Amino acid sequence: MGDRDDFEGWAAVTSRELSDSVVTRGDVAVLAAADVLEGRAFPASPAIVTAAPLVTGDEAKAGSVLLEVNGRPVLALPGDLPAYEDLAAGAEGPLVAQLQKALKATGAKITDDKGVFGASTAAGVARLYTDAGYAAQEALPMAEAAFLPTMPARVVSSTAARGRSAADASLVVAAGNPVVV
């Protein structure tokens, strides 16, 4: 057999990726959005934003600090029920079950019966606080829990700023990934 030069008409073989682009118009929408501060009651008055670590576009995962009011965190947790009562040892019900599921999403091992706030739920809450950079506590005040339908949540807009009244501020988060309509 001869070498390559013996054949006329040979062409070099190249490998490349072909692509085609389509440009279309659409609106980006979120499936669910919530103002974390709207209607939220804080135990101390006045309620002042002492830290606003997230800005528009930032992502909050389960256990993230959304903002801080009067030196206390408002923690992002997955769940569809709003925090309607403080949760501590002995509490029972669907809100405790939701908290337990949320704590599991942060890596906590919960061995208490579903919906019963016992020792492992208390330990999960304590870990939630220490992981967020706060002193451990075994109870979860309703003012410090922001249950969001899906995680991660993205900050859509925020007027929360250090020194601003929490009653006059907003922190709107979109739960889940945005979709194009």
Tab-separated table of C-alpha atoms in Angstrom:
chain	number	residue	atom	x	y	z
A	1	MET	CA	0.000	0.000	0.000
A	2	GLY	CA	1.235	3.483	-0.768
A	3	ASP	CA	1.352	6.411	1.546
A	4	ARG	CA	-1.024	9.301	1.655
A	5	ASP	CA	0.732	11.233	-1.071
A	6	ASP	CA	-0.188	8.450	-3.529
A	7	PHE	CA	-3.852	9.466	-3.507
A	8	GLU	CA	-5.180	12.578	-5.133
A	9	GLY	CA	-8.207	14.369	-3.766
A	10	TRP	CA	-7.721	13.543	-0.099
A	11	ALA	CA	-9.214	16.038	2.278
A	12	ALA	CA	-8.286	16.693	5.882
A	13	VAL	CA	-10.863	15.432	8.352
A	14	THR	CA	-11.881	17.868	11.062
A	15	SER	CA	-14.098	17.409	14.036
A	16	ARG	CA	-16.149	20.298	15.425
A	17	GLU	CA	-19.409	20.923	17.156
A	18	LEU	CA	-22.277	22.431	15.207
A	19	SER	CA	-24.843	24.575	16.931
A	20	ASP	CA	-27.806	26.689	16.057
A	21	SER	CA	-29.275	29.485	18.156
A	22	VAL	CA	-32.880	30.586	18.390
A	23	VAL	CA	-33.699	33.964	19.884
A	24	THR	CA	-37.125	34.416	21.422
A	25	ARG	CA	-38.770	36.793	23.851
A	26	GLY	CA	-40.178	35.833	27.204
A	27	ASP	CA	-40.693	36.926	30.761
A	28	VAL	CA	-38.804	35.424	33.651
A	29	ALA	CA	-41.202	34.577	36.451
A	30	VAL	CA	-40.932	32.874	39.800
A	31	LEU	CA	-43.295	30.207	41.020
A	32	ALA	CA	-43.657	31.679	44.498
A	33	ALA	CA	-42.442	34.896	46.098
A	34	ALA	CA	-42.798	36.055	49.662
A	35	ASP	CA	-41.868	39.134	51.649
A	36	VAL	CA	-40.117	37.687	54.691
A	37	LEU	CA	-40.808	40.811	56.769
A	38	GLU	CA	-44.437	41.434	55.816
A	39	GLY	CA	-46.682	40.867	58.824
A	40	ARG	CA	-43.826	39.475	60.941
A	41	ALA	CA	-44.041	40.372	64.630
A	42	PHE	CA	-40.851	40.709	66.645
A	43	PRO	CA	-40.805	40.415	70.438
A	44	ALA	CA	-38.946	43.688	71.059
A	45	SER	CA	-40.073	47.122	69.986
A	46	PRO	CA	-38.754	48.856	68.069
A	47	ALA	CA	-37.695	46.096	65.675
A	48	ILE	CA	-34.530	47.313	63.976
A	49	VAL	CA	-32.628	45.540	61.201
A	50	THR	CA	-29.157	44.946	62.653
A	51	ALA	CA	-27.738	43.041	59.658
A	52	ALA	CA	-28.844	42.491	56.066
A	53	PRO	CA	-26.310	40.006	54.673
A	54	LEU	CA	-28.246	39.205	51.486
A	55	VAL	CA	-28.745	41.483	48.519
A	56	THR	CA	-30.816	41.123	45.354
A	57	GLY	CA	-29.747	38.008	43.458
A	58	ASP	CA	-28.241	36.209	46.464
A	59	GLU	CA	-29.328	32.647	47.170
A	60	ALA	CA	-30.518	31.381	50.552
A	61	LYS	CA	-30.304	27.693	51.415
A	62	ALA	CA	-31.942	25.865	54.307
A	63	GLY	CA	-30.489	27.342	57.487
A	64	SER	CA	-29.242	30.585	55.876
A	65	VAL	CA	-29.633	33.856	57.741
A	66	LEU	CA	-31.948	36.032	55.658
A	67	LEU	CA	-31.480	39.049	57.906
A	68	GLU	CA	-31.023	39.965	61.527
A	69	VAL	CA	-33.464	41.987	63.627
A	70	ASN	CA	-32.487	43.296	67.074
A	71	GLY	CA	-29.426	41.052	66.958
A	72	ARG	CA	-31.459	37.878	66.306
A	73	PRO	CA	-31.479	35.933	63.010
A	74	VAL	CA	-34.382	35.242	60.690
A	75	LEU	CA	-33.513	31.790	59.334
A	76	ALA	CA	-34.620	30.372	55.976
A	77	LEU	CA	-36.203	26.936	56.296
A	78	PRO	CA	-38.140	24.803	53.805
A	79	GLY	CA	-41.856	24.462	54.520
A	80	ASP	CA	-45.260	25.648	53.396
A	81	LEU	CA	-46.787	26.489	56.789
A	82	PRO	CA	-45.886	29.900	58.196
A	83	ALA	CA	-44.349	29.974	61.676
A	84	TYR	CA	-47.473	30.686	63.724
A	85	GLU	CA	-46.126	29.820	67.187
A	86	ASP	CA	-42.880	29.462	69.097
A	87	LEU	CA	-41.541	25.913	69.083
A	88	ALA	CA	-39.884	24.376	72.141
A	89	ALA	CA	-39.655	21.082	74.050
A	90	GLY	CA	-43.075	19.498	74.431
A	91	ALA	CA	-44.648	21.208	71.409
A	92	GLU	CA	-46.560	18.932	69.047
A	93	GLY	CA	-48.283	19.175	65.700
A	94	PRO	CA	-47.801	19.866	62.005
A	95	LEU	CA	-45.533	22.870	62.526
A	96	VAL	CA	-43.145	20.711	64.581
A	97	ALA	CA	-43.243	18.025	61.863
A	98	GLN	CA	-42.375	20.701	59.276
A	99	LEU	CA	-39.520	21.944	61.483
A	100	GLN	CA	-38.180	18.406	61.843
A	101	LYS	CA	-38.217	17.931	58.070
A	102	ALA	CA	-36.478	21.304	57.627
A	103	LEU	CA	-33.828	20.396	60.191
A	104	LYS	CA	-33.179	17.143	58.322
A	105	ALA	CA	-32.621	19.245	55.172
A	106	THR	CA	-29.798	21.013	57.049
A	107	GLY	CA	-28.213	17.671	57.967
A	108	ALA	CA	-29.644	17.191	61.463
A	109	LYS	CA	-30.487	13.695	62.635
A	110	ILE	CA	-33.989	13.738	64.116
A	111	THR	CA	-35.097	10.646	66.033
A	112	ASP	CA	-38.118	12.126	67.848
A	113	ASP	CA	-41.576	10.950	66.821
A	114	LYS	CA	-42.905	12.929	63.862
A	115	GLY	CA	-44.508	16.121	65.089
A	116	VAL	CA	-43.161	15.837	68.646
A	117	PHE	CA	-40.523	18.356	69.763
A	118	GLY	CA	-38.148	16.224	71.805
A	119	ALA	CA	-34.430	16.032	72.553
A	120	SER	CA	-33.206	15.384	68.992
A	121	THR	CA	-35.360	18.219	67.610
A	122	ALA	CA	-33.934	20.533	70.292
A	123	ALA	CA	-30.413	19.411	69.353
A	124	GLY	CA	-31.200	20.092	65.673
A	125	VAL	CA	-32.384	23.612	66.523
A	126	ALA	CA	-29.239	24.205	68.610
A	127	ARG	CA	-27.086	23.100	65.669
A	128	LEU	CA	-29.094	25.322	63.301
A	129	TYR	CA	-28.185	28.349	65.410
A	130	THR	CA	-24.512	27.462	65.873
A	131	ASP	CA	-24.124	26.718	62.143
A	132	ALA	CA	-25.565	30.194	61.466
A	133	GLY	CA	-23.042	31.779	63.849
A	134	TYR	CA	-25.291	32.364	66.870
A	135	ALA	CA	-25.320	30.956	70.389
A	136	ALA	CA	-27.051	27.582	70.568
A	137	GLN	CA	-30.640	27.577	71.747
A	138	GLU	CA	-33.050	24.699	71.914
A	139	ALA	CA	-36.242	26.597	71.063
A	140	LEU	CA	-37.254	28.315	67.830
A	141	PRO	CA	-39.186	31.580	68.203
A	142	MET	CA	-41.672	32.130	65.384
A	143	ALA	CA	-40.089	35.525	64.641
A	144	GLU	CA	-36.815	33.765	63.798
A	145	ALA	CA	-38.158	31.188	61.320
A	146	ALA	CA	-39.043	31.998	57.716
A	147	PHE	CA	-40.550	28.878	56.154
A	148	LEU	CA	-40.372	29.017	52.353
A	149	PRO	CA	-42.117	26.595	49.953
A	150	THR	CA	-38.982	25.484	48.103
A	151	MET	CA	-35.279	25.880	48.578
A	152	PRO	CA	-32.989	27.390	47.555
A	153	ALA	CA	-34.666	30.782	47.606
A	154	ARG	CA	-33.318	33.791	45.726
A	155	VAL	CA	-33.608	37.404	46.919
A	156	VAL	CA	-35.769	39.268	44.397
A	157	SER	CA	-35.666	42.647	46.140
A	158	SER	CA	-34.692	44.103	49.473
A	159	THR	CA	-35.058	47.415	51.250
A	160	ALA	CA	-33.697	45.919	54.481
A	161	ALA	CA	-30.658	47.830	55.653
A	162	ARG	CA	-28.779	48.013	58.918
A	163	GLY	CA	-30.440	50.569	61.212
A	164	ARG	CA	-33.758	50.573	59.343
A	165	SER	CA	-37.040	49.737	61.049
A	166	ALA	CA	-38.091	46.188	60.185
A	167	ALA	CA	-41.690	47.421	59.894
A	168	ASP	CA	-40.656	49.762	57.059
A	169	ALA	CA	-38.392	47.282	55.254
A	170	SER	CA	-39.014	44.386	52.894
A	171	LEU	CA	-37.061	41.305	51.857
A	172	VAL	CA	-38.782	39.518	48.977
A	173	VAL	CA	-37.513	36.046	48.152
A	174	ALA	CA	-38.455	33.768	45.283
A	175	ALA	CA	-38.620	30.112	46.136
A	176	GLY	CA	-37.444	27.639	43.520
A	177	ASN	CA	-35.838	28.287	40.167
A	178	PRO	CA	-37.205	31.020	37.891
A	179	VAL	CA	-39.015	29.929	34.735
A	180	VAL	CA	-39.304	31.659	31.360
A	181	VAL	CA	-42.857	32.290	30.198
